[in-house]
mmCIF file with all atom_site columns, C-alpha atoms in Angstrom:
data_model
loop_
_atom_site.group_PDB
_atom_site.id
_atom_site.type_symbol
_atom_site.label_atom_id
_atom_site.label_alt_id
_atom_site.label_comp_id
_atom_site.label_asym_id
_atom_site.label_entity_id
_atom_site.label_seq_id
_atom_site.pdbx_PDB_ins_code
_atom_site.Cartn_x
_atom_site.Cartn_y
_atom_site.Cartn_z
_atom_site.occupancy
_atom_site.B_iso_or_equiv
_atom_site.pdbx_formal_charge
_atom_site.auth_seq_id
_atom_site.auth_comp_id
_atom_site.auth_asym_id
_atom_site.auth_atom_id
_atom_site.pdbx_PDB_model_num
ATOM 1   C CA . GLU T 1 1   ? 0.040  -0.103  0.065   1.00 90.00 ? 24  GLU T CA 1
ATOM 2   C CA . LEU T 1 2   ? 2.924  2.359   0.864   1.00 91.00 ? 25  LEU T CA 1
ATOM 3   C CA . VAL T 1 3   ? 4.487  1.702   -2.390  1.00 93.00 ? 26  VAL T CA 1
ATOM 4   C CA . ALA T 1 4   ? 1.287  2.196   -4.491  1.00 92.00 ? 27  ALA T CA 1
ATOM 5   C CA . LYS T 1 5   ? 0.642  5.388   -2.813  1.00 93.00 ? 28  LYS T CA 1
ATOM 6   C CA . SER T 1 6   ? 3.946  6.731   -3.449  1.00 93.00 ? 29  SER T CA 1
ATOM 7   C CA . GLN T 1 7   ? 3.924  6.312   -7.231  1.00 90.00 ? 30  GLN T CA 1
ATOM 8   C CA . ASN T 1 8   ? 2.913  9.792   -8.038  1.00 91.00 ? 31  ASN T CA 1
ATOM 9   C CA . ASN T 1 9   ? 6.254  11.079  -6.768  1.00 92.00 ? 32  ASN T CA 1
ATOM 10  C CA . ASN T 1 10  ? 9.452  9.552   -8.322  1.00 89.00 ? 33  ASN T CA 1
ATOM 11  C CA . GLU T 1 11  ? 11.712 10.148  -5.501  1.00 91.00 ? 34  GLU T CA 1
ATOM 12  C CA . ALA T 1 12  ? 9.455  8.953   -3.023  1.00 93.00 ? 35  ALA T CA 1
ATOM 13  C CA . PHE T 1 13  ? 8.595  5.822   -5.016  1.00 93.00 ? 36  PHE T CA 1
ATOM 14  C CA . GLU T 1 14  ? 12.198 4.905   -5.409  1.00 92.00 ? 37  GLU T CA 1
ATOM 15  C CA . GLN T 1 15  ? 13.103 5.504   -1.810  1.00 93.00 ? 38  GLN T CA 1
ATOM 16  C CA . MET T 1 16  ? 9.896  3.552   -0.634  1.00 94.00 ? 39  MET T CA 1
ATOM 17  C CA . LEU T 1 17  ? 10.324 0.634   -2.983  1.00 94.00 ? 40  LEU T CA 1
ATOM 18  C CA . SER T 1 18  ? 14.032 0.268   -2.531  1.00 93.00 ? 41  SER T CA 1
ATOM 19  C CA . ASN T 1 19  ? 13.948 0.515   1.293   1.00 94.00 ? 42  ASN T CA 1
ATOM 20  C CA . LEU T 1 20  ? 11.014 -1.983  1.644   1.00 95.00 ? 43  LEU T CA 1
ATOM 21  C CA . TYR T 1 21  ? 12.584 -4.501  -0.918  1.00 94.00 ? 44  TYR T CA 1
ATOM 22  C CA . ASN T 1 22  ? 15.973 -4.240  0.589   1.00 94.00 ? 45  ASN T CA 1
ATOM 23  C CA . SER T 1 23  ? 14.707 -4.595  4.149   1.00 95.00 ? 46  SER T CA 1
ATOM 24  C CA . ALA T 1 24  ? 12.780 -7.665  3.194   1.00 95.00 ? 47  ALA T CA 1
ATOM 25  C CA . ALA T 1 25  ? 15.360 -9.133  1.012   1.00 93.00 ? 48  ALA T CA 1
ATOM 26  C CA . THR T 1 26  ? 18.098 -8.996  3.790   1.00 94.00 ? 49  THR T CA 1
ATOM 27  C CA . SER T 1 27  ? 15.660 -10.093 6.597   1.00 94.00 ? 50  SER T CA 1
ATOM 28  C CA . LYS T 1 28  ? 16.581 -13.267 8.658   1.00 90.00 ? 51  LYS T CA 1
ATOM 29  C CA . VAL T 1 29  ? 12.769 -13.682 9.483   1.00 91.00 ? 52  VAL T CA 1
ATOM 30  C CA . MET T 1 30  ? 11.211 -16.740 7.648   1.00 90.00 ? 53  MET T CA 1
ATOM 31  C CA . GLY T 1 31  ? 8.646  -15.647 5.299   1.00 91.00 ? 54  GLY T CA 1
ATOM 32  C CA . MET T 1 32  ? 10.107 -12.262 4.506   1.00 94.00 ? 55  MET T CA 1
ATOM 33  C CA . GLU T 1 33  ? 10.963 -13.310 0.961   1.00 94.00 ? 56  GLU T CA 1
ATOM 34  C CA . ASN T 1 34  ? 6.976  -13.214 0.190   1.00 95.00 ? 57  ASN T CA 1
ATOM 35  C CA . VAL T 1 35  ? 7.425  -9.468  0.656   1.00 95.00 ? 58  VAL T CA 1
ATOM 36  C CA . TRP T 1 36  ? 10.351 -8.846  -1.670  1.00 95.00 ? 59  TRP T CA 1
ATOM 37  C CA . ALA T 1 37  ? 8.849  -11.248 -4.162  1.00 96.00 ? 60  ALA T CA 1
ATOM 38  C CA . LYS T 1 38  ? 5.629  -9.545  -4.128  1.00 95.00 ? 61  LYS T CA 1
ATOM 39  C CA . LEU T 1 39  ? 7.180  -6.115  -4.816  1.00 95.00 ? 62  LEU T CA 1
ATOM 40  C CA . ALA T 1 40  ? 9.241  -7.581  -7.453  1.00 95.00 ? 63  ALA T CA 1
ATOM 41  C CA . GLU T 1 41  ? 6.247  -9.063  -9.151  1.00 94.00 ? 64  GLU T CA 1
ATOM 42  C CA . ASP T 1 42  ? 4.061  -5.953  -8.953  1.00 94.00 ? 65  ASP T CA 1
ATOM 43  C CA . TYR T 1 43  ? 6.771  -3.240  -9.705  1.00 93.00 ? 66  TYR T CA 1
ATOM 44  C CA . ILE T 1 44  ? 10.211 -4.316  -10.739 1.00 92.00 ? 67  ILE T CA 1
ATOM 45  C CA . PHE T 1 45  ? 9.308  -7.025  -13.286 1.00 92.00 ? 68  PHE T CA 1
ATOM 46  C CA . VAL T 1 46  ? 6.366  -5.392  -14.967 1.00 86.00 ? 69  VAL T CA 1
ATOM 47  C CA . LYS T 1 47  ? 7.573  -1.737  -15.065 1.00 78.00 ? 70  LYS T CA 1
ATOM 48  C CA . LYS T 1 48  ? 10.572 0.066   -16.688 1.00 77.00 ? 71  LYS T CA 1
ATOM 49  C CA . ILE T 1 49  ? 12.296 1.351   -13.682 1.00 85.00 ? 72  ILE T CA 1
ATOM 50  C CA . SER T 1 50  ? 15.117 3.927   -14.436 1.00 82.00 ? 73  SER T CA 1
ATOM 51  C CA . TRP T 1 51  ? 17.486 3.103   -11.638 1.00 84.00 ? 74  TRP T CA 1
ATOM 52  C CA . ILE T 1 52  ? 17.424 -0.506  -12.084 1.00 88.00 ? 75  ILE T CA 1
ATOM 53  C CA . ASP T 1 53  ? 19.866 -1.445  -14.878 1.00 88.00 ? 76  ASP T CA 1
ATOM 54  C CA . SER T 1 54  ? 19.788 -4.700  -17.050 1.00 90.00 ? 77  SER T CA 1
ATOM 55  C CA . THR T 1 55  ? 22.513 -6.097  -14.887 1.00 92.00 ? 78  THR T CA 1
ATOM 56  C CA . LEU T 1 56  ? 20.620 -5.598  -11.649 1.00 90.00 ? 79  LEU T CA 1
ATOM 57  C CA . TYR T 1 57  ? 17.430 -6.725  -13.317 1.00 92.00 ? 80  TYR T CA 1
ATOM 58  C CA . SER T 1 58  ? 18.911 -10.018 -14.362 1.00 93.00 ? 81  SER T CA 1
ATOM 59  C CA . SER T 1 59  ? 20.351 -10.536 -10.650 1.00 93.00 ? 82  SER T CA 1
ATOM 60  C CA . LEU T 1 60  ? 17.014 -9.955  -9.188  1.00 93.00 ? 83  LEU T CA 1
ATOM 61  C CA . LEU T 1 61  ? 15.058 -12.154 -11.798 1.00 93.00 ? 84  LEU T CA 1
ATOM 62  C CA . ALA T 1 62  ? 17.794 -15.051 -11.019 1.00 93.00 ? 85  ALA T CA 1
ATOM 63  C CA . GLU T 1 63  ? 17.295 -14.456 -7.432  1.00 92.00 ? 86  GLU T CA 1
ATOM 64  C CA . TYR T 1 64  ? 13.487 -14.462 -7.687  1.00 94.00 ? 87  TYR T CA 1
ATOM 65  C CA . SER T 1 65  ? 13.577 -17.737 -9.837  1.00 93.00 ? 88  SER T CA 1
ATOM 66  C CA . LEU T 1 66  ? 14.980 -19.685 -6.803  1.00 91.00 ? 89  LEU T CA 1
ATOM 67  C CA . ILE T 1 67  ? 11.834 -19.001 -4.496  1.00 93.00 ? 90  ILE T CA 1
ATOM 68  C CA . GLU T 1 68  ? 9.160  -18.701 -7.397  1.00 93.00 ? 91  GLU T CA 1
ATOM 69  C CA . GLN T 1 69  ? 7.794  -22.040 -6.679  1.00 93.00 ? 92  GLN T CA 1
ATOM 70  C CA . ASN T 1 70  ? 8.437  -22.530 -3.016  1.00 95.00 ? 93  ASN T CA 1
ATOM 71  C CA . ARG T 1 71  ? 7.432  -19.640 -1.043  1.00 95.00 ? 94  ARG T CA 1
ATOM 72  C CA . LEU T 1 72  ? 5.571  -20.000 2.434   1.00 96.00 ? 95  LEU T CA 1
ATOM 73  C CA . GLY T 1 73  ? 1.832  -20.753 1.913   1.00 96.00 ? 96  GLY T CA 1
ATOM 74  C CA . MET T 1 74  ? 2.308  -22.283 -1.588  1.00 96.00 ? 97  MET T CA 1
ATOM 75  C CA . VAL T 1 75  ? 1.472  -25.832 -2.334  1.00 97.00 ? 98  VAL T CA 1
ATOM 76  C CA . ALA T 1 76  ? 4.830  -27.749 -2.570  1.00 97.00 ? 99  ALA T CA 1
ATOM 77  C CA . GLN T 1 77  ? 5.607  -28.977 -6.153  1.00 96.00 ? 100 GLN T CA 1
ATOM 78  C CA . ASP T 1 78  ? 5.247  -32.655 -6.878  1.00 97.00 ? 101 ASP T CA 1
ATOM 79  C CA . MET T 1 79  ? 8.409  -34.566 -7.666  1.00 97.00 ? 102 MET T CA 1
ATOM 80  C CA . LEU T 1 80  ? 8.769  -37.839 -9.359  1.00 97.00 ? 103 LEU T CA 1
ATOM 81  C CA . LEU T 1 81  ? 11.636 -39.637 -7.632  1.00 97.00 ? 104 LEU T CA 1
ATOM 82  C CA . ARG T 1 82  ? 13.058 -43.071 -7.220  1.00 96.00 ? 105 ARG T CA 1
ATOM 83  C CA . THR T 1 83  ? 13.639 -45.458 -4.424  1.00 95.00 ? 106 THR T CA 1
ATOM 84  C CA . ILE T 1 84  ? 16.810 -47.500 -3.932  1.00 92.00 ? 107 ILE T CA 1
ATOM 85  C CA . ASP T 1 85  ? 15.156 -50.482 -5.659  1.00 91.00 ? 108 ASP T CA 1
ATOM 86  C CA . GLY T 1 86  ? 14.551 -48.408 -8.562  1.00 90.00 ? 109 GLY T CA 1
ATOM 87  C CA . ASP T 1 87  ? 10.664 -47.850 -8.192  1.00 94.00 ? 110 ASP T CA 1
ATOM 88  C CA . SER T 1 88  ? 9.098  -44.538 -9.138  1.00 95.00 ? 111 SER T CA 1
ATOM 89  C CA . ILE T 1 89  ? 6.997  -42.422 -6.753  1.00 95.00 ? 112 ILE T CA 1
ATOM 90  C CA . HIS T 1 90  ? 5.246  -39.167 -6.752  1.00 97.00 ? 113 HIS T CA 1
ATOM 91  C CA . THR T 1 91  ? 5.943  -37.319 -3.442  1.00 97.00 ? 114 THR T CA 1
ATOM 92  C CA . GLY T 1 92  ? 2.525  -35.685 -4.070  1.00 94.00 ? 115 GLY T CA 1
ATOM 93  C CA . GLU T 1 93  ? 1.005  -39.023 -3.570  1.00 95.00 ? 116 GLU T CA 1
ATOM 94  C CA . ILE T 1 94  ? 2.452  -39.630 0.036   1.00 96.00 ? 117 ILE T CA 1
ATOM 95  C CA . THR T 1 95  ? -0.367 -38.671 2.355   1.00 96.00 ? 118 THR T CA 1
ATOM 96  C CA . ALA T 1 96  ? 0.114  -37.286 5.767   1.00 96.00 ? 119 ALA T CA 1
ATOM 97  C CA . ASP T 1 97  ? -1.059 -34.666 8.193   1.00 96.00 ? 120 ASP T CA 1
ATOM 98  C CA . TYR T 1 98  ? 2.528  -33.190 8.188   1.00 97.00 ? 121 TYR T CA 1
ATOM 99  C CA . THR T 1 99  ? 5.327  -34.115 5.846   1.00 97.00 ? 122 THR T CA 1
ATOM 100 C CA . LEU T 1 100 ? 9.065  -33.062 6.414   1.00 97.00 ? 123 LEU T CA 1
ATOM 101 C CA . LEU T 1 101 ? 10.831 -32.975 3.166   1.00 98.00 ? 124 LEU T CA 1
ATOM 102 C CA . TYR T 1 102 ? 14.506 -33.340 3.877   1.00 97.00 ? 125 TYR T CA 1
ATOM 103 C CA . PHE T 1 103 ? 17.243 -32.931 1.206   1.00 97.00 ? 126 PHE T CA 1
ATOM 104 C CA . TYR T 1 104 ? 20.746 -34.118 2.156   1.00 97.00 ? 127 TYR T CA 1
ATOM 105 C CA . SER T 1 105 ? 24.024 -35.230 0.861   1.00 96.00 ? 128 SER T CA 1
ATOM 106 C CA . THR T 1 106 ? 25.945 -38.502 1.843   1.00 96.00 ? 129 THR T CA 1
ATOM 107 C CA . ASN T 1 107 ? 29.252 -36.698 1.900   1.00 94.00 ? 130 ASN T CA 1
ATOM 108 C CA . CYS T 1 108 ? 27.934 -33.701 4.053   1.00 94.00 ? 131 CYS T CA 1
ATOM 109 C CA . SER T 1 109 ? 29.140 -33.734 7.769   1.00 94.00 ? 132 SER T CA 1
ATOM 110 C CA . HIS T 1 110 ? 26.283 -31.562 8.744   1.00 94.00 ? 133 HIS T CA 1
ATOM 111 C CA . CYS T 1 111 ? 23.833 -33.847 7.061   1.00 95.00 ? 134 CYS T CA 1
ATOM 112 C CA . ASP T 1 112 ? 25.474 -36.766 9.019   1.00 94.00 ? 135 ASP T CA 1
ATOM 113 C CA . ARG T 1 113 ? 25.023 -35.207 12.275  1.00 94.00 ? 136 ARG T CA 1
ATOM 114 C CA . GLU T 1 114 ? 21.474 -33.839 11.801  1.00 95.00 ? 137 GLU T CA 1
ATOM 115 C CA . MET T 1 115 ? 20.128 -37.177 10.269  1.00 95.00 ? 138 MET T CA 1
ATOM 116 C CA . GLY T 1 116 ? 20.930 -38.864 13.387  1.00 93.00 ? 139 GLY T CA 1
ATOM 117 C CA . GLU T 1 117 ? 18.860 -36.393 15.357  1.00 94.00 ? 140 GLU T CA 1
ATOM 118 C CA . LEU T 1 118 ? 16.144 -36.574 12.798  1.00 96.00 ? 141 LEU T CA 1
ATOM 119 C CA . LYS T 1 119 ? 15.755 -40.370 12.849  1.00 94.00 ? 142 LYS T CA 1
ATOM 120 C CA . LYS T 1 120 ? 16.507 -40.889 16.788  1.00 93.00 ? 143 LYS T CA 1
ATOM 121 C CA . ASP T 1 121 ? 14.840 -37.923 18.372  1.00 94.00 ? 144 ASP T CA 1
ATOM 122 C CA . PHE T 1 122 ? 12.798 -35.707 15.926  1.00 95.00 ? 145 PHE T CA 1
ATOM 123 C CA . PHE T 1 123 ? 10.708 -38.230 14.045  1.00 95.00 ? 146 PHE T CA 1
ATOM 124 C CA . PRO T 1 124 ? 9.641  -40.412 17.172  1.00 94.00 ? 147 PRO T CA 1
ATOM 125 C CA . LYS T 1 125 ? 8.634  -37.404 18.906  1.00 94.00 ? 148 LYS T CA 1
ATOM 126 C CA . TYR T 1 126 ? 6.251  -36.274 16.222  1.00 95.00 ? 149 TYR T CA 1
ATOM 127 C CA . LYS T 1 127 ? 5.318  -39.400 14.474  1.00 94.00 ? 150 LYS T CA 1
ATOM 128 C CA . ASP T 1 128 ? 2.083  -39.679 16.412  1.00 93.00 ? 151 ASP T CA 1
ATOM 129 C CA . LYS T 1 129 ? 1.133  -36.338 15.164  1.00 93.00 ? 152 LYS T CA 1
ATOM 130 C CA . GLY T 1 130 ? 0.888  -37.679 11.837  1.00 94.00 ? 153 GLY T CA 1
ATOM 131 C CA . LEU T 1 131 ? 4.389  -36.830 10.543  1.00 96.00 ? 154 LEU T CA 1
ATOM 132 C CA . LYS T 1 132 ? 5.997  -38.467 7.612   1.00 97.00 ? 155 LYS T CA 1
ATOM 133 C CA . VAL T 1 133 ? 9.421  -37.856 6.478   1.00 97.00 ? 156 VAL T CA 1
ATOM 134 C CA . ILE T 1 134 ? 10.661 -37.883 2.847   1.00 98.00 ? 157 ILE T CA 1
ATOM 135 C CA . THR T 1 135 ? 14.316 -37.844 2.575   1.00 97.00 ? 158 THR T CA 1
ATOM 136 C CA . VAL T 1 136 ? 15.973 -36.969 -0.858  1.00 98.00 ? 159 VAL T CA 1
ATOM 137 C CA . ASN T 1 137 ? 19.555 -37.812 -1.588  1.00 97.00 ? 160 ASN T CA 1
ATOM 138 C CA . THR T 1 138 ? 21.012 -35.325 -3.790  1.00 96.00 ? 161 THR T CA 1
ATOM 139 C CA . GLY T 1 139 ? 23.759 -37.697 -4.892  1.00 94.00 ? 162 GLY T CA 1
ATOM 140 C CA . THR T 1 140 ? 24.016 -40.591 -7.242  1.00 92.00 ? 163 THR T CA 1
ATOM 141 C CA . ASP T 1 141 ? 26.405 -42.871 -5.512  1.00 93.00 ? 164 ASP T CA 1
ATOM 142 C CA . ILE T 1 142 ? 24.171 -45.920 -4.778  1.00 94.00 ? 165 ILE T CA 1
ATOM 143 C CA . GLU T 1 143 ? 26.809 -47.499 -2.356  1.00 95.00 ? 166 GLU T CA 1
ATOM 144 C CA . ALA T 1 144 ? 27.247 -44.362 -0.418  1.00 95.00 ? 167 ALA T CA 1
ATOM 145 C CA . TRP T 1 145 ? 23.573 -44.028 -0.088  1.00 95.00 ? 168 TRP T CA 1
ATOM 146 C CA . LYS T 1 146 ? 23.119 -47.591 1.128   1.00 95.00 ? 169 LYS T CA 1
ATOM 147 C CA . ASN T 1 147 ? 25.875 -46.937 3.792   1.00 95.00 ? 170 ASN T CA 1
ATOM 148 C CA . PHE T 1 148 ? 24.416 -43.637 4.910   1.00 96.00 ? 171 PHE T CA 1
ATOM 149 C CA . MET T 1 149 ? 20.836 -45.232 5.133   1.00 95.00 ? 172 MET T CA 1
ATOM 150 C CA . GLY T 1 150 ? 22.370 -48.040 7.153   1.00 94.00 ? 173 GLY T CA 1
ATOM 151 C CA . ASN T 1 151 ? 24.393 -46.034 9.580   1.00 94.00 ? 174 ASN T CA 1
ATOM 152 C CA . HIS T 1 152 ? 21.182 -44.059 10.531  1.00 94.00 ? 175 HIS T CA 1
ATOM 153 C CA . GLU T 1 153 ? 18.673 -46.927 10.285  1.00 93.00 ? 176 GLU T CA 1
ATOM 154 C CA . MET T 1 154 ? 16.577 -44.888 7.783   1.00 95.00 ? 177 MET T CA 1
ATOM 155 C CA . GLU T 1 155 ? 13.671 -47.189 7.509   1.00 91.00 ? 178 GLU T CA 1
ATOM 156 C CA . GLY T 1 156 ? 10.297 -47.942 9.117   1.00 91.00 ? 179 GLY T CA 1
ATOM 157 C CA . GLU T 1 157 ? 6.539  -46.826 8.760   1.00 93.00 ? 180 GLU T CA 1
ATOM 158 C CA . GLY T 1 158 ? 6.318  -43.210 7.830   1.00 94.00 ? 181 GLY T CA 1
ATOM 159 C CA . TRP T 1 159 ? 9.624  -42.806 6.324   1.00 95.00 ? 182 TRP T CA 1
ATOM 160 C CA . HIS T 1 160 ? 10.598 -42.555 2.643   1.00 97.00 ? 183 HIS T CA 1
ATOM 161 C CA . ASN T 1 161 ? 14.047 -42.644 1.074   1.00 97.00 ? 184 ASN T CA 1
ATOM 162 C CA . LEU T 1 162 ? 14.332 -41.190 -2.414  1.00 97.00 ? 185 LEU T CA 1
ATOM 163 C CA . PHE T 1 163 ? 16.675 -39.702 -4.866  1.00 96.00 ? 186 PHE T CA 1
ATOM 164 C CA . ASP T 1 164 ? 16.797 -38.373 -8.389  1.00 96.00 ? 187 ASP T CA 1
ATOM 165 C CA . PRO T 1 165 ? 19.619 -39.953 -10.385 1.00 93.00 ? 188 PRO T CA 1
ATOM 166 C CA . ASN T 1 166 ? 19.100 -38.186 -13.661 1.00 92.00 ? 189 ASN T CA 1
ATOM 167 C CA . PHE T 1 167 ? 18.082 -34.824 -11.912 1.00 94.00 ? 190 PHE T CA 1
ATOM 168 C CA . SER T 1 168 ? 15.006 -34.837 -14.021 1.00 94.00 ? 191 SER T CA 1
ATOM 169 C CA . SER T 1 169 ? 12.728 -33.377 -11.080 1.00 95.00 ? 192 SER T CA 1
ATOM 170 C CA . GLN T 1 170 ? 14.456 -30.073 -10.931 1.00 94.00 ? 193 GLN T CA 1
ATOM 171 C CA . TYR T 1 171 ? 14.080 -30.360 -7.249  1.00 95.00 ? 194 TYR T CA 1
ATOM 172 C CA . TRP T 1 172 ? 16.886 -27.528 -6.742  1.00 94.00 ? 195 TRP T CA 1
ATOM 173 C CA . LEU T 1 173 ? 14.430 -24.911 -8.275  1.00 92.00 ? 196 LEU T CA 1
ATOM 174 C CA . LYS T 1 174 ? 11.124 -26.396 -6.947  1.00 95.00 ? 197 LYS T CA 1
ATOM 175 C CA . PHE T 1 175 ? 12.641 -26.405 -3.386  1.00 95.00 ? 198 PHE T CA 1
ATOM 176 C CA . ASP T 1 176 ? 15.580 -23.845 -3.465  1.00 93.00 ? 199 ASP T CA 1
ATOM 177 C CA . VAL T 1 177 ? 18.147 -26.590 -2.593  1.00 95.00 ? 200 VAL T CA 1
ATOM 178 C CA . SER T 1 178 ? 21.296 -24.569 -3.113  1.00 89.00 ? 201 SER T CA 1
ATOM 179 C CA . ALA T 1 179 ? 22.914 -26.454 -0.105  1.00 92.00 ? 202 ALA T CA 1
ATOM 180 C CA . THR T 1 180 ? 22.372 -29.443 2.201   1.00 95.00 ? 203 THR T CA 1
ATOM 181 C CA . PRO T 1 181 ? 20.808 -30.094 4.493   1.00 95.00 ? 204 PRO T CA 1
ATOM 182 C CA . SER T 1 182 ? 17.668 -28.251 3.332   1.00 96.00 ? 205 SER T CA 1
ATOM 183 C CA . LEU T 1 183 ? 14.220 -28.898 4.599   1.00 96.00 ? 206 LEU T CA 1
ATOM 184 C CA . SER T 1 184 ? 10.559 -27.900 4.032   1.00 97.00 ? 207 SER T CA 1
ATOM 185 C CA . PHE T 1 185 ? 7.706  -28.619 6.449   1.00 97.00 ? 208 PHE T CA 1
ATOM 186 C CA . LEU T 1 186 ? 4.360  -29.278 4.737   1.00 97.00 ? 209 LEU T CA 1
ATOM 187 C CA . ASP T 1 187 ? 0.846  -29.562 6.199   1.00 97.00 ? 210 ASP T CA 1
ATOM 188 C CA . LYS T 1 188 ? -1.831 -32.018 5.124   1.00 96.00 ? 211 LYS T CA 1
ATOM 189 C CA . GLU T 1 189 ? -2.608 -30.200 1.724   1.00 97.00 ? 212 GLU T CA 1
ATOM 190 C CA . LYS T 1 190 ? 1.146  -29.918 1.101   1.00 97.00 ? 213 LYS T CA 1
ATOM 191 C CA . ARG T 1 191 ? 1.214  -26.328 1.594   1.00 97.00 ? 214 ARG T CA 1
ATOM 192 C CA . ILE T 1 192 ? 4.845  -25.132 2.803   1.00 97.00 ? 215 ILE T CA 1
ATOM 193 C CA . LEU T 1 193 ? 4.649  -23.993 6.467   1.00 97.00 ? 216 LEU T CA 1
ATOM 194 C CA . ALA T 1 194 ? 8.363  -23.578 7.062   1.00 96.00 ? 217 ALA T CA 1
ATOM 195 C CA . LYS T 1 195 ? 11.452 -23.966 5.163   1.00 94.00 ? 218 LYS T CA 1
ATOM 196 C CA . LYS T 1 196 ? 15.234 -23.251 5.436   1.00 89.00 ? 219 LYS T CA 1
ATOM 197 C CA . ILE T 1 197 ? 15.574 -23.895 9.255   1.00 91.00 ? 220 ILE T CA 1
ATOM 198 C CA . ASP T 1 198 ? 17.192 -26.385 11.158  1.00 93.00 ? 221 ASP T CA 1
ATOM 199 C CA . LEU T 1 199 ? 15.574 -28.925 13.466  1.00 94.00 ? 222 LEU T CA 1
ATOM 200 C CA . LYS T 1 200 ? 16.026 -27.046 16.597  1.00 94.00 ? 223 LYS T CA 1
ATOM 201 C CA . ASN T 1 201 ? 14.089 -24.094 15.079  1.00 94.00 ? 224 ASN T CA 1
ATOM 202 C CA . LEU T 1 202 ? 11.618 -26.212 13.658  1.00 95.00 ? 225 LEU T CA 1
ATOM 203 C CA . GLU T 1 203 ? 10.877 -27.655 16.986  1.00 94.00 ? 226 GLU T CA 1
ATOM 204 C CA . VAL T 1 204 ? 10.255 -24.109 18.318  1.00 93.00 ? 227 VAL T CA 1
ATOM 205 C CA . TYR T 1 205 ? 7.816  -23.521 15.518  1.00 92.00 ? 228 TYR T CA 1
ATOM 206 C CA . LEU T 1 206 ? 6.028  -26.848 15.970  1.00 93.00 ? 229 LEU T CA 1
ATOM 207 C CA . SER T 1 207 ? 5.588  -25.946 19.700  1.00 91.00 ? 230 SER T CA 1
ATOM 208 C CA . ARG T 1 208 ? 3.332  -23.185 18.600  1.00 90.00 ? 231 ARG T CA 1
ATOM 209 C CA . ILE T 1 209 ? 1.318  -25.052 16.091  1.00 87.00 ? 232 ILE T CA 1
ATOM 210 C CA . LEU T 1 210 ? 0.993  -28.512 17.749  1.00 85.00 ? 233 LEU T CA 1
ATOM 211 C CA . LYS T 1 211 ? -0.886 -28.499 20.920  1.00 71.00 ? 234 LYS T CA 1
#
């Protein structure tokens, strides 16, 4: 509303749009990407703004493309992935009250530590709340994957281990997986409730929504 009201004054418009966009883009608060994405959609990408040159425009567009499909409140994109036995499965077909979509790499030390917490502590605590876990291995080494799953006992009801050996699902764009581990927490309708946080902060969030 503030940006819209400032459009009749070029200086006010520039200051209002720039300040609000930059504030949201640099915020550490989960979900603030929705603010700068909305500003980009409504103003930057549809209007010729004199102070945004082609280089900056391309940079903003590239940054936007990473979150275009995975912002908070959006329904998570479906992915066709494979099990270690070669079977195919659509993530959208896995029904659950809550789904933790967890991307990891077998050679990531942080993933190794957190997977232990996820399997032994986090999952048992929330399994009775209707939680299911979908882990997505971002690598292609089958033996490394088997060893990783064996070390962390990644099996059992409510637990799905998948990967994309041909990189055909474009999971990195659908869920902004630029580094691992990376997680998205989904509700029954597969809407994204939380993302880009660790298990400790996810527990803080869950303490507020699960009673």
